[in-house]
Amino acid sequence: MQSNKELQLLVEKAKRFSKDGKVADYIPALGKEDGNDLAITIYKTDNSYFHAGNFEKKFTLQSISKVLSLALVLMDRGEDYVFQKVGMEPTGDPFNSIAKLETLKPSKPLNPMINAGALAVTNMIKGKDLTEKWERLIQFVRALANDQQITYNEEVARSEFETAHLNRALCFFMKQNNIIEGDVESLIDLYTKQCAIEMNCYDLARIGAVFALNGFDPDSGERLIPEHIVRICKTFMVTCGMYNASGEFAIKVGVPAKSGVSGGIFAVVPNRYGIGIFGPALDEKGNSIAGLKLLEMLANEFEFSIF
Ligand code: DON
């Protein structure tokens, strides 16, 4: 990548695919986005970056936040504790499926990237109450992005809180099976705030650079996440990050990545780049349709694949 202009040309090409996608509206406040938007920041590990599209526009992380809460909880509790309650296997099912919780014995969510697993992970964030758990999570995200202004979008959080009946069902099922403990409404409150954490492509790409550097801050050189935890997160991103499209994505792009229903994609090219993309028109599996095309083009042109 040599210039913003070169990146802009790829964005224009990828944007054409937006018309085949649809903005998510099962969380009503997300339905307001313009399906034609496409923006990207590529943050290099030497602290330079390229942008294209409306890269300053903020969007909510949705499922991308699952990678960040997982990193925090692994730091809080250690691997043994976390993986007693959440598995390590891809599902091949949609992100919000309840099916395998009932059919697998003992009942535990298959991985931390599906909603059931992510709810169980958020339930493990340390803190004496909801406020302390939230503060610890948002401070961690702010440190990763090096941006103290990052917060959550109240309208999107409220909109999801009011409509998250399936996520509540997943929680009650897991509570019955001793995977989660405590008050379900408080957990849904924390989870919907987590999903509504809002930032732009630059912030997300900057967090990606921390992962590309195996946990080091690209500016200060400070270690923010232990290396073995970054490795676990990146592995889940490869095997489960794009849900039931993860296999195809591994073949076509070949880097750790995580999508969200807002249209965000968080991608990490190890030792090279952190990438933040926003393109709210989604394909039928809930991934940004133009964002995927853009990553495919970049991966071909700049040999991203780790495989
Ligand atoms: O739990 C939910 O349904 C949303 N807050 C997050 C889902 C999501 O982003 C799935 N990603 N593609």
PDB file of C-alpha atoms and ligand atoms in Angstrom:
ATOM      1  CA  MET A   1       0.000   0.000   0.000  1.00  0.00           C
ATOM      2  CA  GLN A   2       1.541   3.278  -1.133  1.00  0.00           C
ATOM      3  CA  SER A   3      -1.151   5.933  -0.707  1.00  0.00           C
ATOM      4  CA  ASN A   4      -4.655   6.847   0.454  1.00  0.00           C
ATOM      5  CA  LYS A   5      -5.559   7.267  -3.232  1.00  0.00           C
ATOM      6  CA  GLU A   6      -4.670   3.655  -3.998  1.00  0.00           C
ATOM      7  CA  LEU A   7      -6.831   2.530  -1.070  1.00  0.00           C
ATOM      8  CA  GLN A   8      -9.693   4.804  -2.174  1.00  0.00           C
ATOM      9  CA  LEU A   9      -9.762   3.100  -5.586  1.00  0.00           C
ATOM     10  CA  LEU A  10     -10.216  -0.289  -3.928  1.00  0.00           C
ATOM     11  CA  VAL A  11     -12.962   1.149  -1.686  1.00  0.00           C
ATOM     12  CA  GLU A  12     -14.823   2.452  -4.745  1.00  0.00           C
ATOM     13  CA  LYS A  13     -14.631  -0.998  -6.367  1.00  0.00           C
ATOM     14  CA  ALA A  14     -15.744  -2.856  -3.232  1.00  0.00           C
ATOM     15  CA  LYS A  15     -18.572  -0.386  -2.554  1.00  0.00           C
ATOM     16  CA  ARG A  16     -20.442  -1.662  -5.610  1.00  0.00           C
ATOM     17  CA  PHE A  17     -21.244  -4.833  -3.675  1.00  0.00           C
ATOM     18  CA  SER A  18     -23.128  -2.914  -0.953  1.00  0.00           C
ATOM     19  CA  LYS A  19     -26.332  -2.965  -2.993  1.00  0.00           C
ATOM     20  CA  ASP A  20     -26.542  -6.755  -2.544  1.00  0.00           C
ATOM     21  CA  GLY A  21     -26.485  -6.428   1.250  1.00  0.00           C
ATOM     22  CA  LYS A  22     -28.888  -5.238   3.924  1.00  0.00           C
ATOM     23  CA  VAL A  23     -28.365  -3.080   7.034  1.00  0.00           C
ATOM     24  CA  ALA A  24     -29.167  -5.006  10.261  1.00  0.00           C
ATOM     25  CA  ASP A  25     -32.418  -3.896  11.839  1.00  0.00           C
ATOM     26  CA  TYR A  26     -33.121  -6.565  14.449  1.00  0.00           C
ATOM     27  CA  ILE A  27     -31.566  -4.009  16.821  1.00  0.00           C
ATOM     28  CA  PRO A  28     -33.850  -1.158  15.694  1.00  0.00           C
ATOM     29  CA  ALA A  29     -31.314   1.672  16.230  1.00  0.00           C
ATOM     30  CA  LEU A  30     -28.836   0.018  13.836  1.00  0.00           C
ATOM     31  CA  GLY A  31     -31.368   0.194  10.994  1.00  0.00           C
ATOM     32  CA  LYS A  32     -30.695   3.923  10.470  1.00  0.00           C
ATOM     33  CA  GLU A  33     -27.264   3.441   8.869  1.00  0.00           C
ATOM     34  CA  ASP A  34     -26.597   4.176   5.197  1.00  0.00           C
ATOM     35  CA  GLY A  35     -25.996   0.836   3.466  1.00  0.00           C
ATOM     36  CA  ASN A  36     -23.817   2.538   0.892  1.00  0.00           C
ATOM     37  CA  ASP A  37     -21.101   3.587   3.390  1.00  0.00           C
ATOM     38  CA  LEU A  38     -17.677   1.964   3.221  1.00  0.00           C
ATOM     39  CA  ALA A  39     -14.619   3.161   5.118  1.00  0.00           C
ATOM     40  CA  ILE A  40     -11.272   1.726   6.164  1.00  0.00           C
ATOM     41  CA  THR A  41      -8.132   2.531   8.126  1.00  0.00           C
ATOM     42  CA  ILE A  42      -5.006   0.403   7.795  1.00  0.00           C
ATOM     43  CA  TYR A  43      -2.692   1.076  10.742  1.00  0.00           C
ATOM     44  CA  LYS A  44       0.859  -0.103  10.201  1.00  0.00           C
ATOM     45  CA  THR A  45       2.888  -1.387  13.127  1.00  0.00           C
ATOM     46  CA  ASP A  46       5.408   1.436  12.525  1.00  0.00           C
ATOM     47  CA  ASN A  47       2.573   3.877  13.461  1.00  0.00           C
ATOM     48  CA  SER A  48       1.849   5.189   9.958  1.00  0.00           C
ATOM     49  CA  TYR A  49      -1.627   4.658   8.484  1.00  0.00           C
ATOM     50  CA  PHE A  50      -3.809   4.878   5.400  1.00  0.00           C
ATOM     51  CA  HIS A  51      -7.474   5.843   5.241  1.00  0.00           C
ATOM     52  CA  ALA A  52     -10.262   5.758   2.683  1.00  0.00           C
ATOM     53  CA  GLY A  53     -13.976   6.531   2.796  1.00  0.00           C
ATOM     54  CA  ASN A  54     -15.639   8.238   5.733  1.00  0.00           C
ATOM     55  CA  PHE A  55     -13.128   6.832   8.236  1.00  0.00           C
ATOM     56  CA  GLU A  56     -14.066   9.271  11.007  1.00  0.00           C
ATOM     57  CA  LYS A  57     -17.652   8.055  11.193  1.00  0.00           C
ATOM     58  CA  LYS A  58     -18.337   6.231  14.448  1.00  0.00           C
ATOM     59  CA  PHE A  59     -20.047   2.863  14.607  1.00  0.00           C
ATOM     60  CA  THR A  60     -20.770   0.390  17.389  1.00  0.00           C
ATOM     61  CA  LEU A  61     -18.529  -2.644  17.756  1.00  0.00           C
ATOM     62  CA  GLN A  62     -21.293  -5.222  18.313  1.00  0.00           C
ATOM     63  CA  SER A  63     -19.653  -8.662  18.083  1.00  0.00           C
ATOM     64  CA  ILE A  64     -16.179  -7.216  17.536  1.00  0.00           C
ATOM     65  CA  SER A  65     -16.317  -6.370  21.255  1.00  0.00           C
ATOM     66  CA  LYS A  66     -16.308 -10.117  21.990  1.00  0.00           C
ATOM     67  CA  VAL A  67     -12.585 -10.300  21.197  1.00  0.00           C
ATOM     68  CA  LEU A  68     -11.822  -7.476  23.623  1.00  0.00           C
ATOM     69  CA  SER A  69     -13.949  -8.829  26.481  1.00  0.00           C
ATOM     70  CA  LEU A  70     -12.334 -12.241  25.949  1.00  0.00           C
ATOM     71  CA  ALA A  71      -8.835 -10.749  26.230  1.00  0.00           C
ATOM     72  CA  LEU A  72      -9.814  -8.947  29.462  1.00  0.00           C
ATOM     73  CA  VAL A  73     -11.464 -12.017  30.997  1.00  0.00           C
ATOM     74  CA  LEU A  74      -8.499 -14.261  30.146  1.00  0.00           C
ATOM     75  CA  MET A  75      -6.295 -11.693  31.910  1.00  0.00           C
ATOM     76  CA  ASP A  76      -8.748 -11.564  34.837  1.00  0.00           C
ATOM     77  CA  ARG A  77      -9.368 -15.271  35.332  1.00  0.00           C
ATOM     78  CA  GLY A  78      -6.826 -17.347  33.416  1.00  0.00           C
ATOM     79  CA  GLU A  79      -7.400 -19.933  30.713  1.00  0.00           C
ATOM     80  CA  ASP A  80      -8.373 -22.885  32.920  1.00  0.00           C
ATOM     81  CA  TYR A  81     -11.257 -21.023  34.554  1.00  0.00           C
ATOM     82  CA  VAL A  82     -12.572 -19.506  31.301  1.00  0.00           C
ATOM     83  CA  PHE A  83     -12.444 -22.718  29.272  1.00  0.00           C
ATOM     84  CA  GLN A  84     -14.272 -24.685  31.953  1.00  0.00           C
ATOM     85  CA  LYS A  85     -17.295 -22.611  31.018  1.00  0.00           C
ATOM     86  CA  VAL A  86     -16.776 -21.882  27.300  1.00  0.00           C
ATOM     87  CA  GLY A  87     -15.446 -24.201  24.592  1.00  0.00           C
ATOM     88  CA  MET A  88     -12.905 -23.764  21.811  1.00  0.00           C
ATOM     89  CA  GLU A  89     -14.715 -25.147  18.757  1.00  0.00           C
ATOM     90  CA  PRO A  90     -16.398 -23.492  15.771  1.00  0.00           C
ATOM     91  CA  THR A  91     -20.118 -24.152  15.421  1.00  0.00           C
ATOM     92  CA  GLY A  92     -21.119 -23.780  11.773  1.00  0.00           C
ATOM     93  CA  ASP A  93     -24.321 -22.226  13.157  1.00  0.00           C
ATOM     94  CA  PRO A  94     -25.549 -18.607  13.063  1.00  0.00           C
ATOM     95  CA  PHE A  95     -24.146 -16.325  15.799  1.00  0.00           C
ATOM     96  CA  ASN A  96     -27.293 -16.294  17.920  1.00  0.00           C
ATOM     97  CA  SER A  97     -28.229 -19.970  17.662  1.00  0.00           C
ATOM     98  CA  ILE A  98     -29.465 -21.730  20.791  1.00  0.00           C
ATOM     99  CA  ALA A  99     -29.546 -25.206  19.187  1.00  0.00           C
ATOM    100  CA  LYS A 100     -26.219 -26.657  20.335  1.00  0.00           C
ATOM    101  CA  LEU A 101     -26.631 -25.466  23.924  1.00  0.00           C
ATOM    102  CA  GLU A 102     -29.431 -27.978  24.256  1.00  0.00           C
ATOM    103  CA  THR A 103     -28.010 -30.872  22.248  1.00  0.00           C
ATOM    104  CA  LEU A 104     -24.434 -30.940  23.613  1.00  0.00           C
ATOM    105  CA  LYS A 105     -23.757 -32.600  26.963  1.00  0.00           C
ATOM    106  CA  PRO A 106     -22.400 -31.182  29.204  1.00  0.00           C
ATOM    107  CA  SER A 107     -24.103 -28.007  28.055  1.00  0.00           C
ATOM    108  CA  LYS A 108     -21.647 -25.182  27.477  1.00  0.00           C
ATOM    109  CA  PRO A 109     -21.301 -22.654  24.653  1.00  0.00           C
ATOM    110  CA  LEU A 110     -18.978 -23.935  21.932  1.00  0.00           C
ATOM    111  CA  ASN A 111     -16.799 -20.808  21.697  1.00  0.00           C
ATOM    112  CA  PRO A 112     -16.551 -17.189  22.932  1.00  0.00           C
ATOM    113  CA  MET A 113     -17.408 -15.605  19.553  1.00  0.00           C
ATOM    114  CA  ILE A 114     -21.027 -16.795  19.370  1.00  0.00           C
ATOM    115  CA  ASN A 115     -23.541 -14.907  21.497  1.00  0.00           C
ATOM    116  CA  ALA A 116     -23.902 -17.641  24.141  1.00  0.00           C
ATOM    117  CA  GLY A 117     -20.134 -17.849  24.646  1.00  0.00           C
ATOM    118  CA  ALA A 118     -19.724 -14.082  24.646  1.00  0.00           C
ATOM    119  CA  LEU A 119     -22.469 -13.657  27.267  1.00  0.00           C
ATOM    120  CA  ALA A 120     -20.702 -16.226  29.446  1.00  0.00           C
ATOM    121  CA  VAL A 121     -17.395 -14.362  28.981  1.00  0.00           C
ATOM    122  CA  THR A 122     -18.923 -10.977  29.850  1.00  0.00           C
ATOM    123  CA  ASN A 123     -20.377 -12.612  32.966  1.00  0.00           C
ATOM    124  CA  MET A 124     -16.778 -13.387  34.053  1.00  0.00           C
ATOM    125  CA  ILE A 125     -15.458  -9.786  33.900  1.00  0.00           C
ATOM    126  CA  LYS A 126     -14.139  -9.031  37.389  1.00  0.00           C
ATOM    127  CA  GLY A 127     -15.753  -6.266  39.456  1.00  0.00           C
ATOM    128  CA  LYS A 128     -17.902  -5.883  42.580  1.00  0.00           C
ATOM    129  CA  ASP A 129     -20.881  -4.603  40.612  1.00  0.00           C
ATOM    130  CA  LEU A 130     -22.044  -3.683  37.120  1.00  0.00           C
ATOM    131  CA  THR A 131     -20.468  -0.218  37.288  1.00  0.00           C
ATOM    132  CA  GLU A 132     -17.047  -1.549  38.222  1.00  0.00           C
ATOM    133  CA  LYS A 133     -17.179  -4.267  35.539  1.00  0.00           C
ATOM    134  CA  TRP A 134     -18.159  -1.715  32.897  1.00  0.00           C
ATOM    135  CA  GLU A 135     -15.451   0.723  34.011  1.00  0.00           C
ATOM    136  CA  ARG A 136     -12.793  -1.980  33.805  1.00  0.00           C
ATOM    137  CA  LEU A 137     -13.926  -3.014  30.324  1.00  0.00           C
ATOM    138  CA  ILE A 138     -14.119   0.502  28.884  1.00  0.00           C
ATOM    139  CA  GLN A 139     -10.771   1.507  30.420  1.00  0.00           C
ATOM    140  CA  PHE A 140      -9.197  -1.544  28.786  1.00  0.00           C
ATOM    141  CA  VAL A 141     -10.680  -0.601  25.387  1.00  0.00           C
ATOM    142  CA  ARG A 142      -9.529   3.016  25.819  1.00  0.00           C
ATOM    143  CA  ALA A 143      -5.987   1.857  26.592  1.00  0.00           C
ATOM    144  CA  LEU A 144      -5.920  -0.397  23.506  1.00  0.00           C
ATOM    145  CA  ALA A 145      -7.113   2.446  21.258  1.00  0.00           C
ATOM    146  CA  ASN A 146      -5.065   5.074  23.125  1.00  0.00           C
ATOM    147  CA  ASP A 147      -8.216   7.188  23.211  1.00  0.00           C
ATOM    148  CA  GLN A 148      -9.736   8.208  26.556  1.00  0.00           C
ATOM    149  CA  GLN A 149     -12.874   9.595  24.866  1.00  0.00           C
ATOM    150  CA  ILE A 150     -14.207   6.214  23.751  1.00  0.00           C
ATOM    151  CA  THR A 151     -17.584   5.387  25.261  1.00  0.00           C
ATOM    152  CA  TYR A 152     -20.804   3.634  24.235  1.00  0.00           C
ATOM    153  CA  ASN A 153     -23.785   4.725  22.159  1.00  0.00           C
ATOM    154  CA  GLU A 154     -26.695   4.977  24.609  1.00  0.00           C
ATOM    155  CA  GLU A 155     -29.410   4.791  21.965  1.00  0.00           C
ATOM    156  CA  VAL A 156     -28.007   1.592  20.429  1.00  0.00           C
ATOM    157  CA  ALA A 157     -27.437   0.011  23.866  1.00  0.00           C
ATOM    158  CA  ARG A 158     -31.023   0.816  24.929  1.00  0.00           C
ATOM    159  CA  SER A 159     -32.441  -0.401  21.640  1.00  0.00           C
ATOM    160  CA  GLU A 160     -30.676  -3.750  22.006  1.00  0.00           C
ATOM    161  CA  PHE A 161     -31.513  -4.021  25.727  1.00  0.00           C
ATOM    162  CA  GLU A 162     -35.213  -3.613  24.917  1.00  0.00           C
ATOM    163  CA  THR A 163     -35.194  -6.253  22.188  1.00  0.00           C
ATOM    164  CA  ALA A 164     -32.590  -8.837  23.331  1.00  0.00           C
ATOM    165  CA  HIS A 165     -35.084 -11.584  24.101  1.00  0.00           C
ATOM    166  CA  LEU A 166     -33.081 -14.347  22.421  1.00  0.00           C
ATOM    167  CA  ASN A 167     -29.928 -13.339  24.322  1.00  0.00           C
ATOM    168  CA  ARG A 168     -31.973 -13.425  27.548  1.00  0.00           C
ATOM    169  CA  ALA A 169     -33.109 -16.937  26.637  1.00  0.00           C
ATOM    170  CA  LEU A 170     -29.475 -17.989  26.113  1.00  0.00           C
ATOM    171  CA  CYS A 171     -28.609 -16.567  29.544  1.00  0.00           C
ATOM    172  CA  PHE A 172     -31.446 -18.333  31.349  1.00  0.00           C
ATOM    173  CA  PHE A 173     -30.492 -21.591  29.676  1.00  0.00           C
ATOM    174  CA  MET A 174     -26.869 -21.140  30.775  1.00  0.00           C
ATOM    175  CA  LYS A 175     -27.886 -20.101  34.274  1.00  0.00           C
ATOM    176  CA  GLN A 176     -29.842 -23.328  34.644  1.00  0.00           C
ATOM    177  CA  ASN A 177     -26.684 -25.206  33.617  1.00  0.00           C
ATOM    178  CA  ASN A 178     -24.335 -23.284  35.956  1.00  0.00           C
ATOM    179  CA  ILE A 179     -22.389 -21.615  33.130  1.00  0.00           C
ATOM    180  CA  ILE A 180     -23.361 -18.127  34.273  1.00  0.00           C
ATOM    181  CA  GLU A 181     -24.255 -16.760  37.681  1.00  0.00           C
ATOM    182  CA  GLY A 182     -25.956 -13.632  39.009  1.00  0.00           C
ATOM    183  CA  ASP A 183     -28.725 -11.454  37.685  1.00  0.00           C
ATOM    184  CA  VAL A 184     -29.552 -11.932  33.980  1.00  0.00           C
ATOM    185  CA  GLU A 185     -30.866  -8.363  33.511  1.00  0.00           C
ATOM    186  CA  SER A 186     -27.576  -6.914  34.822  1.00  0.00           C
ATOM    187  CA  LEU A 187     -25.635  -9.157  32.475  1.00  0.00           C
ATOM    188  CA  ILE A 188     -27.763  -8.091  29.489  1.00  0.00           C
ATOM    189  CA  ASP A 189     -27.244  -4.470  30.560  1.00  0.00           C
ATOM    190  CA  LEU A 190     -23.443  -4.925  30.608  1.00  0.00           C
ATOM    191  CA  TYR A 191     -23.407  -6.962  27.359  1.00  0.00           C
ATOM    192  CA  THR A 192     -25.530  -4.446  25.435  1.00  0.00           C
ATOM    193  CA  LYS A 193     -23.277  -1.581  26.601  1.00  0.00           C
ATOM    194  CA  GLN A 194     -20.251  -3.639  25.546  1.00  0.00           C
ATOM    195  CA  CYS A 195     -21.747  -4.242  22.085  1.00  0.00           C
ATOM    196  CA  ALA A 196     -22.605  -0.527  21.796  1.00  0.00           C
ATOM    197  CA  ILE A 197     -19.019   0.647  22.421  1.00  0.00           C
ATOM    198  CA  GLU A 198     -18.524   3.184  19.682  1.00  0.00           C
ATOM    199  CA  MET A 199     -15.430   4.177  17.709  1.00  0.00           C
ATOM    200  CA  ASN A 200     -14.242   4.927  14.188  1.00  0.00           C
ATOM    201  CA  CYS A 201     -12.115   2.898  11.756  1.00  0.00           C
ATOM    202  CA  TYR A 202      -8.933   4.572  12.955  1.00  0.00           C
ATOM    203  CA  ASP A 203      -9.486   3.547  16.600  1.00  0.00           C
ATOM    204  CA  LEU A 204     -10.325   0.001  15.583  1.00  0.00           C
ATOM    205  CA  ALA A 205      -7.287  -0.281  13.315  1.00  0.00           C
ATOM    206  CA  ARG A 206      -5.114   1.036  16.123  1.00  0.00           C
ATOM    207  CA  ILE A 207      -6.419  -1.716  18.429  1.00  0.00           C
ATOM    208  CA  GLY A 208      -5.625  -4.127  15.583  1.00  0.00           C
ATOM    209  CA  ALA A 209      -2.028  -2.923  15.613  1.00  0.00           C
ATOM    210  CA  VAL A 210      -1.759  -3.957  19.294  1.00  0.00           C
ATOM    211  CA  PHE A 211      -2.859  -7.459  18.263  1.00  0.00           C
ATOM    212  CA  ALA A 212      -0.522  -7.414  15.233  1.00  0.00           C
ATOM    213  CA  LEU A 213       2.312  -6.634  17.656  1.00  0.00           C
ATOM    214  CA  ASN A 214       1.331  -9.569  19.907  1.00  0.00           C
ATOM    215  CA  GLY A 215       0.075  -7.300  22.689  1.00  0.00           C
ATOM    216  CA  PHE A 216       2.466  -4.330  22.592  1.00  0.00           C
ATOM    217  CA  ASP A 217       1.283  -0.719  22.273  1.00  0.00           C
ATOM    218  CA  PRO A 218       2.567   0.603  18.920  1.00  0.00           C
ATOM    219  CA  ASP A 219       3.359   4.051  20.414  1.00  0.00           C
ATOM    220  CA  SER A 220       4.733   3.411  23.877  1.00  0.00           C
ATOM    221  CA  GLY A 221       5.987  -0.161  23.435  1.00  0.00           C
ATOM    222  CA  GLU A 222       4.187  -1.011  26.698  1.00  0.00           C
ATOM    223  CA  ARG A 223       2.754  -4.527  26.971  1.00  0.00           C
ATOM    224  CA  LEU A 224      -1.056  -4.231  27.127  1.00  0.00           C
ATOM    225  CA  ILE A 225      -2.017  -7.908  26.688  1.00  0.00           C
ATOM    226  CA  PRO A 226       0.119 -11.005  27.404  1.00  0.00           C
ATOM    227  CA  GLU A 227       1.318 -12.699  24.215  1.00  0.00           C
ATOM    228  CA  HIS A 228      -0.361 -16.065  24.905  1.00  0.00           C
ATOM    229  CA  ILE A 229      -3.729 -14.297  25.327  1.00  0.00           C
ATOM    230  CA  VAL A 230      -3.325 -12.426  22.025  1.00  0.00           C
ATOM    231  CA  ARG A 231      -2.552 -15.778  20.427  1.00  0.00           C
ATOM    232  CA  ILE A 232      -5.767 -17.314  21.825  1.00  0.00           C
ATOM    233  CA  CYS A 233      -7.842 -14.331  20.625  1.00  0.00           C
ATOM    234  CA  LYS A 234      -6.324 -14.406  17.129  1.00  0.00           C
ATOM    235  CA  THR A 235      -6.909 -18.147  16.890  1.00  0.00           C
ATOM    236  CA  PHE A 236     -10.596 -17.729  17.764  1.00  0.00           C
ATOM    237  CA  MET A 237     -10.802 -14.947  15.191  1.00  0.00           C
ATOM    238  CA  VAL A 238      -9.490 -17.336  12.520  1.00  0.00           C
ATOM    239  CA  THR A 239     -11.690 -20.292  13.475  1.00  0.00           C
ATOM    240  CA  CYS A 240     -14.900 -18.493  14.531  1.00  0.00           C
ATOM    241  CA  GLY A 241     -14.523 -14.731  13.905  1.00  0.00           C
ATOM    242  CA  MET A 242     -16.672 -14.548  10.786  1.00  0.00           C
ATOM    243  CA  TYR A 243     -19.196 -17.066  12.168  1.00  0.00           C
ATOM    244  CA  ASN A 244     -20.401 -19.678   9.693  1.00  0.00           C
ATOM    245  CA  ALA A 245     -18.402 -17.926   6.969  1.00  0.00           C
ATOM    246  CA  SER A 246     -15.064 -18.383   8.798  1.00  0.00           C
ATOM    247  CA  GLY A 247     -13.835 -21.225   6.563  1.00  0.00           C
ATOM    248  CA  GLU A 248     -14.463 -19.338   3.322  1.00  0.00           C
ATOM    249  CA  PHE A 249     -12.895 -16.197   4.804  1.00  0.00           C
ATOM    250  CA  ALA A 250      -9.774 -18.161   5.852  1.00  0.00           C
ATOM    251  CA  ILE A 251      -9.375 -19.346   2.264  1.00  0.00           C
ATOM    252  CA  LYS A 252     -10.129 -16.034   0.558  1.00  0.00           C
ATOM    253  CA  VAL A 253      -8.411 -13.627   2.995  1.00  0.00           C
ATOM    254  CA  GLY A 254      -6.504 -15.730   5.525  1.00  0.00           C
ATOM    255  CA  VAL A 255      -6.045 -13.430   8.530  1.00  0.00           C
ATOM    256  CA  PRO A 256      -7.592 -13.256  12.028  1.00  0.00           C
ATOM    257  CA  ALA A 257     -10.735 -11.132  11.777  1.00  0.00           C
ATOM    258  CA  LYS A 258     -13.966 -10.422  13.648  1.00  0.00           C
ATOM    259  CA  SER A 259     -17.167  -8.955  12.289  1.00  0.00           C
ATOM    260  CA  GLY A 260     -20.085  -7.184  13.939  1.00  0.00           C
ATOM    261  CA  VAL A 261     -23.684  -6.669  12.791  1.00  0.00           C
ATOM    262  CA  SER A 262     -23.100  -2.909  12.700  1.00  0.00           C
ATOM    263  CA  GLY A 263     -20.962  -3.628   9.619  1.00  0.00           C
ATOM    264  CA  GLY A 264     -17.598  -3.358  11.364  1.00  0.00           C
ATOM    265  CA  ILE A 265     -14.718  -5.692  10.611  1.00  0.00           C
ATOM    266  CA  PHE A 266     -11.628  -5.886  12.797  1.00  0.00           C
ATOM    267  CA  ALA A 267      -8.706  -7.600  11.068  1.00  0.00           C
ATOM    268  CA  VAL A 268      -5.119  -8.280  12.069  1.00  0.00           C
ATOM    269  CA  VAL A 269      -2.264  -8.966   9.669  1.00  0.00           C
ATOM    270  CA  PRO A 270       0.354 -10.312  12.083  1.00  0.00           C
ATOM    271  CA  ASN A 271       3.443  -8.109  12.456  1.00  0.00           C
ATOM    272  CA  ARG A 272       2.156  -5.777   9.704  1.00  0.00           C
ATOM    273  CA  TYR A 273      -1.243  -4.115  10.079  1.00  0.00           C
ATOM    274  CA  GLY A 274      -4.308  -3.531  12.195  1.00  0.00           C
ATOM    275  CA  ILE A 275      -7.375  -2.934  10.029  1.00  0.00           C
ATOM    276  CA  GLY A 276     -10.706  -1.275  10.877  1.00  0.00           C
ATOM    277  CA  ILE A 277     -13.540  -1.381   8.337  1.00  0.00           C
ATOM    278  CA  PHE A 278     -17.086  -0.017   8.430  1.00  0.00           C
ATOM    279  CA  GLY A 279     -19.617  -1.036   5.782  1.00  0.00           C
ATOM    280  CA  PRO A 280     -23.109  -1.522   7.253  1.00  0.00           C
ATOM    281  CA  ALA A 281     -24.735  -3.488   4.396  1.00  0.00           C
ATOM    282  CA  LEU A 282     -24.503  -7.136   5.523  1.00  0.00           C
ATOM    283  CA  ASP A 283     -24.613 -10.454   3.708  1.00  0.00           C
ATOM    284  CA  GLU A 284     -26.979 -13.214   4.833  1.00  0.00           C
ATOM    285  CA  LYS A 285     -24.486 -14.421   7.472  1.00  0.00           C
ATOM    286  CA  GLY A 286     -24.240 -11.012   9.141  1.00  0.00           C
ATOM    287  CA  ASN A 287     -20.847  -9.904   7.751  1.00  0.00           C
ATOM    288  CA  SER A 288     -20.215  -6.593   5.932  1.00  0.00           C
ATOM    289  CA  ILE A 289     -20.658  -7.492   2.270  1.00  0.00           C
ATOM    290  CA  ALA A 290     -18.472  -4.722   0.818  1.00  0.00           C
ATOM    291  CA  GLY A 291     -16.030  -4.960   3.735  1.00  0.00           C
ATOM    292  CA  LEU A 292     -15.408  -8.622   2.901  1.00  0.00           C
ATOM    293  CA  LYS A 293     -14.811  -7.770  -0.762  1.00  0.00           C
ATOM    294  CA  LEU A 294     -12.415  -5.000   0.226  1.00  0.00           C
ATOM    295  CA  LEU A 295     -10.417  -7.371   2.442  1.00  0.00           C
ATOM    296  CA  GLU A 296     -10.332  -9.961  -0.335  1.00  0.00           C
ATOM    297  CA  MET A 297      -8.922  -7.400  -2.767  1.00  0.00           C
ATOM    298  CA  LEU A 298      -6.330  -6.218  -0.259  1.00  0.00           C
ATOM    299  CA  ALA A 299      -5.358  -9.773   0.649  1.00  0.00           C
ATOM    300  CA  ASN A 300      -4.759 -10.666  -3.005  1.00  0.00           C
ATOM    301  CA  GLU A 301      -2.844  -7.537  -3.807  1.00  0.00           C
ATOM    302  CA  PHE A 302      -0.675  -7.406  -0.674  1.00  0.00           C
ATOM    303  CA  GLU A 303      -0.394 -11.117   0.177  1.00  0.00           C
ATOM    304  CA  PHE A 304      -2.035 -10.992   3.589  1.00  0.00           C
ATOM    305  CA  SER A 305      -2.723 -14.672   4.085  1.00  0.00           C
ATOM    306  CA  ILE A 306      -0.966 -16.288   7.023  1.00  0.00           C
ATOM    307  CA  PHE A 307      -1.488 -19.740   5.519  1.00  0.00           C
TER     308      PHE A 307
HETATM  309  O1  DON B   1     -25.878  -9.943  20.555  1.00  0.00           O
HETATM  310  C1  DON B   1     -26.174  -9.428  19.493  1.00  0.00           C
HETATM  311  O2  DON B   1     -27.064  -9.886  18.790  1.00  0.00           O
HETATM  312  C2  DON B   1     -25.397  -8.213  18.999  1.00  0.00           C
HETATM  313  N1  DON B   1     -25.207  -7.259  20.021  1.00  0.00           N
HETATM  314  C3  DON B   1     -24.086  -8.622  18.416  1.00  0.00           C
HETATM  315  C4  DON B   1     -24.238  -9.602  17.294  1.00  0.00           C
HETATM  316  C5  DON B   1     -23.209  -9.465  16.238  1.00  0.00           C
HETATM  317  O3  DON B   1     -22.586  -8.453  16.020  1.00  0.00           O
HETATM  318  C6  DON B   1     -23.081 -10.632  15.364  1.00  0.00           C
HETATM  319  N2  DON B   1     -22.097 -10.355  14.347  1.00  0.00           N
HETATM  320  N3  DON B   1     -22.009 -10.500  13.203  1.00  0.00           N
END
